[in-house]
Amino acid sequence: MTNDPKPPRSSIEPVNEIASDAVAEPEQPKAVPFGTNPGDPLPRLPGHVSHGRFERVLRAGHFALTTEIAPPDSADPNEVLNRARLFDGHVDAINATDGSGANCHMSSLAVCAILTRAGYSPIIQISCRDRNRIAIQGDVLGGAALGVSNVLCLTGDDVSAGDHPEAKPVFDLDCISLLHTIRTLRDQARFQSGRELSAPPKLFMGATLNPFAPPYNNRADHFAKKVAAGAQFAQSQYCFDIDLLRSFMTRARDLGLTERCYILIGVGVLGSAKTARWLRSVVPGVHIPDGIIERLEGAKNERREGRNICIEFMQQISQIDGVSGIHLMAYRQENWVGEIIKRSGVLGARKPWAPMHDNYSAQPLNPPQSQNKPTPLEPAAGPDHTLRETKTLQETQAL
Amino acid sequence: MYAVRLWSTRHARVLERVYELVNPAVLGGLRALDKMFGAKIDRPVAAVEAAAKGFLFDCKMCGNCVLSRTGMSCPMNCPKQIRNGPCGGVRDDGSCEVDASMRCVWVEAWAGAAQMRGGAKISELEGWVDHRLAGSSSWLRIARDDQ
């Protein structure tokens, strides 16, 4: 056997080594090259913490766009994929909410797993309301193993806000201790208990932000704690008050936070004045000034006016120094996401990458690991896709 | 009591001064008692601590006391028991997302910390609660740990 001149046909050949075609038999079954599956992770670039596209977009200095998917009340994965398709080519990452508003839906982890398989770049949201530190750390490892590259840490709405107000609230950790826990998993390859991991989760870590709730003067200081705990990007609650945002951003810039964390500001699409009233009275932390509601009431077509308001806020927010992107939350208005983003013009000529669904083989393959060449981020990037300066994210200090 | 608890955070500077004055003597006394009686003092000391801090701060005896670092506002009174607050749900008037009849524990905490000389400690990261310590005395733990 050992003197056989032919190369062995066994499957123990390393997959990453691209065997020379000259010695391979024509009908030899080839190992599936790295990158064939749309869910395969990209090579991790030097200085990046994750394999994900979202981190690449932000670190390249682009103005980023994210949106959120409402996990279905269903066990059908197609409902997830059909909702995600609406965002194709419009957003850089999709947040999968974790029982948002304390209402029961498909889990964030499962939605993310379905999305990574189709090649999407999901952000797993982890709330502290429903799981303790044992469950959460397990989910973080599981999510990373399923190809999730981004995580958003949040404390979460109280159970009283949702459809199971009689449930037991957990809140074993809070947003900041959760960030610290995940950073320990990632950077020290250890559980909170100190027990070692054999492979750490490579996650780009994010935190929530709400500059629109009291104590307004301390919100930036509180955000500084999140950055110190490991937040590399932040996504905010709905912004319907540009003055509050401006004063928050001024303070955040003064504290040097915009240099250490990519800030994405949340915007919403209001369906009507009635929806706006309902939203601010029922959903915790949503601040909508009366002026916005009056403007909706005075409009001929309230739905259209809601979209106009959203677009105006996107344009104003994109002009604020230190803002790295927009998080568009269009609950029950997902069909309009593409048009709203196009009309706002905040992405310029850049078209975010999207998986091709109809024919996976037509999709440009990720390069094999051995070539170590990064995949171009945006196939349809225009001439001015490097508008923003590249930022470096300093390593946050250890606790 | 809610009213006393509000008073305490609004007079955080006064309480900080009292704490600084009394703390060395209390810890010294506890250490002496600990040497004489050992674990026998656990329950009586916890009862005294629960009564005193219960009156002033609505203390929940979590055994992980951080009052001096959170503007004299006890984070265990937050319905989410957040140790690094506030959350994003605070109402426009500064009341709690969950219980609108109550001021947000953390709005009060940041205001209390602003008065205190050591108030900057509220910007340090707080870790997670060790739930095994519930019901035990934080004073005794500190007295024993710092020896």
Coordinates of C-alpha atoms in Angstrom, one line a residue:
Chain A
M1 CA 0.0 0.0 0.0
T2 CA 2.7 2.5 1.0
N3 CA 4.5 2.0 -2.3
D4 CA 1.4 2.6 -4.4
P5 CA 2.4 5.3 -7.0
K6 CA -1.1 6.7 -7.2
P7 CA -2.3 9.1 -4.6
P8 CA -4.5 7.5 -2.0
R9 CA -8.3 8.1 -2.5
S10 CA -8.9 8.2 1.1
S11 CA -10.9 11.1 2.6
I12 CA -8.3 11.8 5.3
E13 CA -6.5 14.3 3.0
P14 CA -6.7 17.7 4.5
V15 CA -9.6 19.6 3.0
N16 CA -7.8 22.9 2.9
E17 CA -5.0 21.7 0.7
I18 CA -6.1 22.1 -2.9
A19 CA -4.6 19.0 -4.5
S20 CA -2.9 19.5 -7.9
D21 CA -5.2 18.5 -10.7
A22 CA -2.4 16.7 -12.5
V23 CA -2.2 13.9 -10.0
A24 CA -5.9 13.7 -9.2
E25 CA -8.0 11.0 -11.0
P26 CA -10.7 12.6 -13.1
E27 CA -13.7 10.9 -11.4
Q28 CA -12.3 11.3 -7.9
P29 CA -14.9 12.7 -5.6
K30 CA -13.6 16.1 -4.5
A31 CA -13.9 17.3 -1.0
V32 CA -16.3 20.3 -0.9
P33 CA -14.1 23.4 -1.0
F34 CA -14.3 25.9 1.8
G35 CA -16.8 28.5 1.0
T36 CA -19.2 26.5 -1.2
N37 CA -21.9 26.6 1.4
P38 CA -23.3 30.1 1.8
G39 CA -23.2 29.7 5.5
D40 CA -19.4 29.1 5.7
P41 CA -17.6 31.8 7.6
L42 CA -15.4 34.3 5.8
P43 CA -11.7 34.3 6.6
R44 CA -11.1 36.5 9.6
L45 CA -9.1 39.6 8.6
P46 CA -6.1 40.7 10.7
G47 CA -7.2 42.8 13.6
H48 CA -10.8 41.6 13.4
V49 CA -12.5 39.8 16.2
S50 CA -15.1 38.0 14.0
H51 CA -15.5 36.2 10.7
G52 CA -18.5 38.4 9.9
R53 CA -19.3 40.9 7.1
F54 CA -20.8 43.4 9.5
E55 CA -17.5 44.0 11.3
R56 CA -15.8 44.3 7.9
V57 CA -18.2 47.0 6.7
L58 CA -17.8 49.1 9.9
R59 CA -14.0 48.7 10.1
A60 CA -13.7 49.6 6.4
G61 CA -15.3 52.9 7.4
H62 CA -18.5 52.5 5.6
F63 CA -21.8 54.0 6.8
A64 CA -23.6 50.8 7.8
L65 CA -27.3 49.9 7.8
T66 CA -28.9 47.3 10.0
T67 CA -32.5 46.2 10.4
E68 CA -34.3 43.8 12.6
I69 CA -36.3 40.7 11.7
A70 CA -39.4 39.9 13.7
P71 CA -39.0 36.2 14.6
P72 CA -42.2 34.4 13.6
D73 CA -44.8 32.8 15.8
S74 CA -44.2 29.7 13.9
A75 CA -42.0 26.6 13.6
D76 CA -41.6 27.1 9.8
P77 CA -38.0 28.2 8.8
N78 CA -39.4 29.6 5.5
E79 CA -41.2 32.3 7.3
V80 CA -37.8 33.5 8.6
L81 CA -36.2 33.3 5.1
N82 CA -39.1 35.1 3.4
R83 CA -38.9 37.9 5.9
A84 CA -35.1 38.2 5.5
R85 CA -35.4 38.3 1.7
L86 CA -37.2 41.7 1.9
F87 CA -33.9 43.1 3.2
D88 CA -31.6 41.7 0.4
G89 CA -29.2 44.2 -0.9
H90 CA -30.3 46.9 1.5
V91 CA -28.8 46.1 4.9
D92 CA -25.4 44.9 6.2
A93 CA -26.8 42.9 9.1
I94 CA -30.1 41.7 10.5
N95 CA -30.9 41.7 14.2
A96 CA -32.9 38.7 15.4
T97 CA -34.8 39.9 18.4
D98 CA -34.9 37.9 21.5
G99 CA -38.5 37.8 22.7
S100 CA -38.9 41.5 22.0
G101 CA -41.3 43.4 24.3
A102 CA -41.3 40.2 26.5
N103 CA -43.5 38.5 23.9
C104 CA -43.0 34.9 23.0
H105 CA -41.6 34.2 19.4
M106 CA -39.1 31.9 17.7
S107 CA -35.8 32.1 19.5
S108 CA -33.1 34.5 18.4
L109 CA -30.6 31.7 18.3
A110 CA -32.7 29.6 15.9
V111 CA -33.5 32.5 13.6
C112 CA -29.8 33.3 13.4
A113 CA -28.9 29.7 12.6
I114 CA -31.5 29.6 9.8
L115 CA -30.1 32.9 8.5
T116 CA -26.4 32.0 8.6
R117 CA -27.2 28.9 6.6
A118 CA -28.6 31.0 3.8
G119 CA -25.5 33.3 3.9
Y120 CA -27.0 36.2 5.8
S121 CA -25.1 38.2 8.5
P122 CA -27.4 38.1 11.5
I123 CA -26.9 39.8 14.9
I124 CA -28.0 37.5 17.7
Q125 CA -29.8 39.5 20.4
I126 CA -29.3 38.2 23.9
S127 CA -31.6 39.5 26.6
C128 CA -31.0 38.8 30.3
R129 CA -34.7 38.5 31.1
D130 CA -35.3 34.8 30.3
R131 CA -32.0 33.0 30.9
N132 CA -29.4 32.8 33.6
R133 CA -25.6 32.9 33.1
I134 CA -25.4 29.1 32.5
A135 CA -28.0 29.2 29.7
I136 CA -26.6 32.4 28.2
Q137 CA -23.0 31.2 28.0
G138 CA -24.2 28.0 26.4
D139 CA -26.2 29.9 23.8
V140 CA -23.2 32.2 23.0
L141 CA -21.0 29.1 22.3
G142 CA -23.8 27.5 20.3
G143 CA -24.5 30.6 18.3
A144 CA -20.9 31.0 17.4
A145 CA -20.7 27.4 16.4
L146 CA -23.6 27.9 14.1
G147 CA -21.8 30.7 12.3
V148 CA -23.2 33.7 14.1
S149 CA -20.5 36.5 14.1
N150 CA -22.3 39.3 15.9
V151 CA -24.0 39.6 19.3
L152 CA -26.1 42.4 20.8
C153 CA -26.3 42.4 24.6
L154 CA -29.4 43.8 26.2
T155 CA -31.0 43.8 29.6
G156 CA -34.4 43.3 28.1
D157 CA -37.9 44.5 28.8
D158 CA -39.6 43.3 31.9
V159 CA -42.0 40.4 31.7
S160 CA -44.8 42.7 32.6
A161 CA -44.6 44.3 29.2
G162 CA -45.4 41.2 27.3
D163 CA -47.9 38.4 26.7
H164 CA -46.7 36.3 29.7
P165 CA -46.8 38.9 32.5
E166 CA -47.1 36.1 35.1
A167 CA -43.7 34.6 34.1
K168 CA -40.7 34.5 36.4
P169 CA -38.2 37.2 35.3
V170 CA -34.6 36.0 35.5
F171 CA -32.2 39.0 35.2
D172 CA -29.3 37.0 36.5
L173 CA -27.0 39.4 34.6
D174 CA -27.5 42.8 33.2
C175 CA -26.4 44.2 29.8
I176 CA -22.9 45.2 31.1
S177 CA -22.1 42.1 33.1
L178 CA -23.3 40.1 30.0
L179 CA -20.9 42.0 27.8
H180 CA -18.1 41.3 30.2
T181 CA -19.0 37.6 30.4
I182 CA -19.0 37.3 26.6
R183 CA -15.7 39.1 26.3
T184 CA -14.2 36.7 28.8
L185 CA -15.5 33.8 26.7
R186 CA -14.0 35.3 23.6
D187 CA -10.7 36.9 24.7
Q188 CA -9.7 34.6 27.6
A189 CA -11.4 31.5 26.3
R190 CA -12.9 30.9 29.7
F191 CA -16.4 30.7 31.2
Q192 CA -17.3 33.1 34.0
S193 CA -16.4 30.2 36.3
G194 CA -12.8 30.2 35.0
R195 CA -13.2 26.8 33.3
E196 CA -11.4 26.8 29.9
L197 CA -12.8 26.6 26.4
S198 CA -11.0 24.6 23.7
A199 CA -12.2 27.1 21.1
P200 CA -13.5 30.6 22.0
P201 CA -16.5 32.2 20.2
K202 CA -15.3 34.8 17.6
L203 CA -18.0 37.5 18.1
F204 CA -18.3 41.1 17.3
M205 CA -19.9 42.5 20.4
G206 CA -22.6 45.2 20.6
A207 CA -24.7 46.9 23.2
T208 CA -27.9 48.8 23.2
L209 CA -28.2 52.5 23.7
N210 CA -31.0 54.8 24.7
P211 CA -30.1 58.5 24.8
F212 CA -33.8 59.3 24.8
A213 CA -34.6 58.3 28.4
P214 CA -33.6 59.9 31.7
P215 CA -31.1 60.4 33.2
Y216 CA -30.1 62.3 30.0
N217 CA -26.9 63.7 31.4
N218 CA -25.6 60.4 32.5
R219 CA -26.5 58.4 29.4
A220 CA -23.0 58.9 27.9
D221 CA -21.3 57.9 31.1
H222 CA -23.4 54.8 31.2
F223 CA -22.5 54.1 27.6
A224 CA -18.9 54.5 28.6
K225 CA -19.4 51.6 31.0
K226 CA -20.7 49.4 28.2
V227 CA -17.7 50.3 26.0
A228 CA -15.4 49.5 28.9
A229 CA -17.2 46.1 29.3
G230 CA -16.5 45.2 25.7
A231 CA -19.0 46.8 23.4
Q232 CA -17.6 47.4 19.9
F233 CA -20.8 48.6 18.3
A234 CA -24.0 50.0 19.7
Q235 CA -27.5 50.2 18.4
S236 CA -29.9 52.7 19.8
Q237 CA -33.6 52.9 20.6
Y238 CA -35.8 54.8 18.1
C239 CA -34.6 58.3 17.6
F240 CA -37.4 60.8 17.2
D241 CA -35.7 63.7 18.9
I242 CA -32.6 64.9 17.0
D243 CA -31.6 67.5 19.7
L244 CA -31.4 64.8 22.5
L245 CA -29.3 62.8 20.1
R246 CA -27.0 65.7 19.3
S247 CA -26.3 66.4 22.9
F248 CA -25.6 62.8 23.6
M249 CA -23.2 62.5 20.7
T250 CA -21.4 65.6 21.8
R251 CA -20.8 64.1 25.2
A252 CA -19.9 60.7 23.7
R253 CA -17.3 62.4 21.4
D254 CA -15.9 64.3 24.4
L255 CA -15.4 61.0 26.2
G256 CA -13.7 59.5 23.2
L257 CA -16.4 56.8 22.8
T258 CA -16.9 57.3 19.1
E259 CA -13.3 56.3 18.5
R260 CA -13.8 53.1 20.5
C261 CA -17.3 52.0 19.5
Y262 CA -19.3 52.2 16.3
I263 CA -22.6 53.8 17.0
L264 CA -25.7 53.0 15.0
I265 CA -28.7 55.1 15.7
G266 CA -32.2 53.5 15.6
V267 CA -35.0 54.9 13.4
G268 CA -38.5 53.8 13.2
V269 CA -41.3 53.9 10.6
L270 CA -44.6 55.1 12.2
G271 CA -47.7 53.7 10.5
S272 CA -50.1 56.4 11.9
A273 CA -50.5 58.8 14.8
K274 CA -52.5 56.1 16.6
T275 CA -49.6 53.7 16.3
A276 CA -47.2 56.3 17.5
R277 CA -49.3 57.0 20.6
W278 CA -49.6 53.3 21.3
L279 CA -45.9 52.8 20.8
R280 CA -44.9 55.4 23.3
S281 CA -47.4 54.4 25.9
V282 CA -46.8 50.6 25.7
V283 CA -43.2 50.0 24.6
P284 CA -40.7 50.9 27.4
G285 CA -38.1 53.5 26.5
V286 CA -39.7 54.9 23.3
H287 CA -39.7 58.7 23.3
I288 CA -41.8 60.3 20.6
P289 CA -42.3 64.1 20.9
D290 CA -45.8 65.5 20.4
G291 CA -44.6 67.4 17.4
I292 CA -44.1 64.2 15.5
I293 CA -47.6 62.9 16.4
E294 CA -49.2 66.2 15.4
R295 CA -47.4 66.1 12.0
L296 CA -48.7 62.6 11.4
E297 CA -52.2 63.6 12.3
G298 CA -52.1 66.6 10.0
A299 CA -50.9 64.5 7.0
K300 CA -53.2 63.4 4.2
N301 CA -51.6 60.0 4.1
E302 CA -50.3 59.1 7.6
R303 CA -48.4 56.0 6.4
R304 CA -46.6 57.9 3.8
E305 CA -45.8 60.7 6.2
G306 CA -44.4 58.1 8.6
R307 CA -42.0 57.0 6.0
N308 CA -41.1 60.6 5.2
I309 CA -40.3 61.3 8.8
C310 CA -38.1 58.2 9.0
I311 CA -36.2 59.3 5.9
E312 CA -35.7 62.8 7.2
F313 CA -34.3 61.4 10.5
M314 CA -32.0 59.1 8.6
Q315 CA -30.6 62.0 6.6
Q316 CA -30.1 64.2 9.6
I317 CA -28.6 61.4 11.7
S318 CA -26.1 60.5 9.0
Q319 CA -24.7 64.0 9.1
I320 CA -23.9 63.9 12.8
D321 CA -20.2 63.4 13.6
G322 CA -19.4 60.1 15.2
V323 CA -22.5 58.2 13.9
S324 CA -21.4 55.0 12.1
G325 CA -24.7 53.8 10.8
I326 CA -28.4 53.5 11.1
H327 CA -30.5 50.7 12.7
L328 CA -33.8 50.7 10.8
M329 CA -36.7 49.1 12.8
A330 CA -39.7 48.8 10.5
Y331 CA -42.0 46.5 12.4
R332 CA -44.9 45.4 10.1
Q333 CA -43.5 47.8 7.4
E334 CA -40.7 45.5 6.3
N335 CA -41.9 45.8 2.7
W336 CA -40.8 49.4 2.7
V337 CA -37.3 49.0 4.0
G338 CA -35.7 48.9 0.6
E339 CA -37.5 52.0 -0.7
I340 CA -36.8 53.9 2.5
I341 CA -33.1 53.2 2.4
K342 CA -32.9 54.1 -1.3
R343 CA -34.8 57.3 -0.9
S344 CA -32.7 58.4 2.2
G345 CA -29.5 58.1 0.2
V346 CA -27.5 57.4 3.3
L347 CA -25.6 54.5 1.7
G348 CA -24.5 56.5 -1.3
A349 CA -23.8 54.2 -4.2
R350 CA -22.9 51.3 -1.9
K351 CA -25.1 48.2 -2.2
P352 CA -24.8 45.9 0.8
W353 CA -23.9 42.3 0.0
A354 CA -26.8 39.8 -0.2
P355 CA -26.9 36.1 -0.7
M356 CA -28.2 34.8 -4.0
H357 CA -31.1 32.5 -3.5
D358 CA -32.1 31.0 -6.8
N359 CA -28.8 29.4 -7.8
Y360 CA -26.2 29.0 -5.1
S361 CA -23.6 27.8 -7.7
A362 CA -23.8 31.2 -9.4
Q363 CA -22.7 32.9 -6.3
P364 CA -19.1 34.0 -6.1
L365 CA -17.3 31.6 -3.8
N366 CA -15.4 32.6 -0.8
P367 CA -11.7 31.9 -1.4
P368 CA -10.2 28.8 0.1
Q369 CA -8.4 29.4 3.4
S370 CA -5.1 28.6 1.9
Q371 CA -5.2 31.6 -0.4
N372 CA -6.0 33.9 2.5
K373 CA -7.5 36.6 0.3
P374 CA -10.4 38.6 1.6
T375 CA -13.6 38.5 -0.4
P376 CA -14.7 41.8 -1.8
L377 CA -17.3 43.2 0.4
E378 CA -19.7 44.8 -2.0
P379 CA -19.8 43.6 -5.5
A380 CA -21.7 46.7 -6.6
A381 CA -19.8 49.3 -4.7
G382 CA -19.7 52.7 -6.3
P383 CA -16.9 55.1 -6.8
D384 CA -17.4 56.9 -3.5
H385 CA -17.7 53.9 -1.3
T386 CA -14.7 55.0 0.8
L387 CA -16.3 58.2 1.9
R388 CA -15.5 57.7 5.5
E389 CA -12.1 57.4 7.1
T390 CA -11.1 54.1 8.4
K391 CA -11.2 53.9 12.1
T392 CA -9.3 51.7 14.4
L393 CA -11.0 50.3 17.3
Q394 CA -8.8 50.3 20.3
E395 CA -8.8 47.3 22.5
T396 CA -10.9 48.0 25.5
Q397 CA -9.3 47.7 28.9
A398 CA -9.7 44.6 31.0
L399 CA -12.0 44.8 33.9
Chain B
M1 CA -39.8 52.4 53.3
Y2 CA -40.0 54.1 49.9
A3 CA -39.9 57.7 51.3
V4 CA -36.9 57.0 53.5
R5 CA -35.1 55.3 50.7
L6 CA -35.6 58.4 48.5
W7 CA -34.4 60.6 51.3
S8 CA -31.3 58.5 51.7
T9 CA -30.2 58.8 48.0
R10 CA -31.0 62.5 48.1
H11 CA -28.7 62.9 51.1
A12 CA -26.1 60.5 49.8
R13 CA -23.3 63.0 50.7
V14 CA -24.4 63.0 54.4
L15 CA -24.6 59.3 54.5
E16 CA -21.3 58.9 52.9
R17 CA -19.7 61.1 55.6
V18 CA -21.4 59.0 58.3
Y19 CA -20.3 55.8 56.6
E20 CA -16.7 57.1 56.5
L21 CA -16.8 58.0 60.2
V22 CA -18.5 54.9 61.5
N23 CA -17.1 52.2 59.2
P24 CA -13.7 51.6 60.8
A25 CA -15.2 51.3 64.3
V26 CA -18.0 49.0 63.1
L27 CA -15.6 46.8 61.2
G28 CA -13.2 46.7 64.2
G29 CA -16.0 45.8 66.5
L30 CA -17.2 43.0 64.2
R31 CA -13.7 41.6 63.9
A32 CA -13.4 41.5 67.7
L33 CA -16.8 39.7 68.0
D34 CA -15.8 37.4 65.2
K35 CA -12.7 36.3 67.1
M36 CA -14.6 35.7 70.3
F37 CA -17.7 34.0 68.9
G38 CA -17.0 33.0 65.3
A39 CA -19.9 31.9 63.2
K40 CA -22.3 32.3 66.1
I41 CA -22.6 36.1 65.4
D42 CA -23.7 35.5 61.7
R43 CA -27.4 35.6 62.4
P44 CA -27.6 38.4 65.0
V45 CA -25.3 40.6 62.9
A46 CA -27.4 39.9 59.8
A47 CA -30.5 40.8 61.7
V48 CA -29.1 44.1 62.8
E49 CA -27.8 44.9 59.3
A50 CA -31.2 44.0 57.8
A51 CA -33.0 46.3 60.2
A52 CA -30.7 49.3 59.8
K53 CA -30.2 49.0 56.0
G54 CA -33.8 47.9 55.5
F55 CA -35.0 51.1 57.2
L56 CA -32.6 53.5 55.3
F57 CA -32.3 51.8 51.9
D58 CA -35.1 49.2 51.6
C59 CA -32.1 46.7 51.7
K60 CA -33.0 43.3 50.3
M61 CA -30.0 41.6 52.1
C62 CA -28.5 40.3 48.9
G63 CA -25.2 39.9 50.7
N64 CA -23.4 41.6 47.8
C65 CA -23.7 45.2 49.1
V66 CA -22.6 48.0 46.7
L67 CA -24.5 50.9 48.2
S68 CA -21.4 53.1 48.6
R69 CA -20.7 52.7 44.8
T70 CA -24.3 53.3 43.6
G71 CA -25.1 56.7 45.1
M72 CA -26.6 55.1 48.2
S73 CA -29.5 53.7 46.0
C74 CA -29.9 49.9 46.4
P75 CA -29.9 48.2 43.0
M76 CA -31.8 45.3 44.3
N77 CA -34.9 47.5 44.5
C78 CA -34.7 47.7 40.7
P79 CA -37.3 45.3 39.3
K80 CA -34.6 43.9 37.0
Q81 CA -32.0 44.0 39.8
I82 CA -29.6 45.7 37.4
R83 CA -26.2 46.2 38.8
N84 CA -25.0 48.6 36.1
G85 CA -28.1 50.7 35.4
P86 CA -30.2 52.3 34.3
C87 CA -31.9 50.3 31.6
G88 CA -33.4 51.9 28.5
G89 CA -36.9 51.8 29.7
V90 CA -36.9 54.7 32.1
R91 CA -40.1 56.9 31.6
D92 CA -39.8 60.5 30.5
D93 CA -40.5 61.7 34.0
G94 CA -37.8 59.5 35.5
S95 CA -40.1 56.8 36.9
C96 CA -39.6 53.1 36.6
E97 CA -40.6 51.2 33.4
V98 CA -42.1 48.4 35.4
D99 CA -43.7 50.3 38.3
A100 CA -44.7 53.8 37.3
S101 CA -45.4 54.8 40.9
M102 CA -41.7 54.5 41.7
R103 CA -38.7 56.6 40.8
C104 CA -36.1 54.7 38.7
V105 CA -33.6 53.3 41.2
W106 CA -30.8 54.2 38.8
V107 CA -31.9 57.7 38.0
E108 CA -31.7 58.3 41.8
A109 CA -28.4 56.4 42.0
W110 CA -26.6 58.7 39.4
A111 CA -28.0 61.8 41.1
G112 CA -26.9 60.5 44.5
A113 CA -23.4 59.6 43.2
A114 CA -23.0 63.1 41.8
Q115 CA -23.2 64.5 45.3
M116 CA -20.7 62.0 46.8
R117 CA -17.0 62.5 47.0
G118 CA -16.5 58.9 45.9
G119 CA -19.3 59.1 43.4
A120 CA -17.1 58.3 40.5
K121 CA -17.2 54.7 41.6
I122 CA -20.6 54.4 39.9
S123 CA -18.7 54.5 36.6
E124 CA -16.8 51.3 37.5
L125 CA -18.1 48.0 36.2
E126 CA -20.1 46.0 38.7
G127 CA -19.9 42.3 38.4
W128 CA -22.7 39.7 38.9
V129 CA -24.4 38.8 42.1
D130 CA -23.3 35.8 44.1
H131 CA -26.8 34.4 44.9
R132 CA -25.3 32.1 47.5
L133 CA -24.8 35.1 49.8
A134 CA -28.5 36.1 49.9
G135 CA -29.5 36.7 53.5
S136 CA -26.0 36.9 54.9
S137 CA -24.3 40.0 56.3
S138 CA -22.2 42.1 53.9
W139 CA -20.6 43.9 56.9
L140 CA -19.3 40.6 58.3
R141 CA -18.1 39.5 54.9
I142 CA -16.1 42.7 54.5
A143 CA -14.8 42.5 58.0
R144 CA -13.6 39.0 57.5
D145 CA -12.3 39.5 53.9
D146 CA -10.3 42.6 54.6
Q147 CA -8.4 41.2 57.6

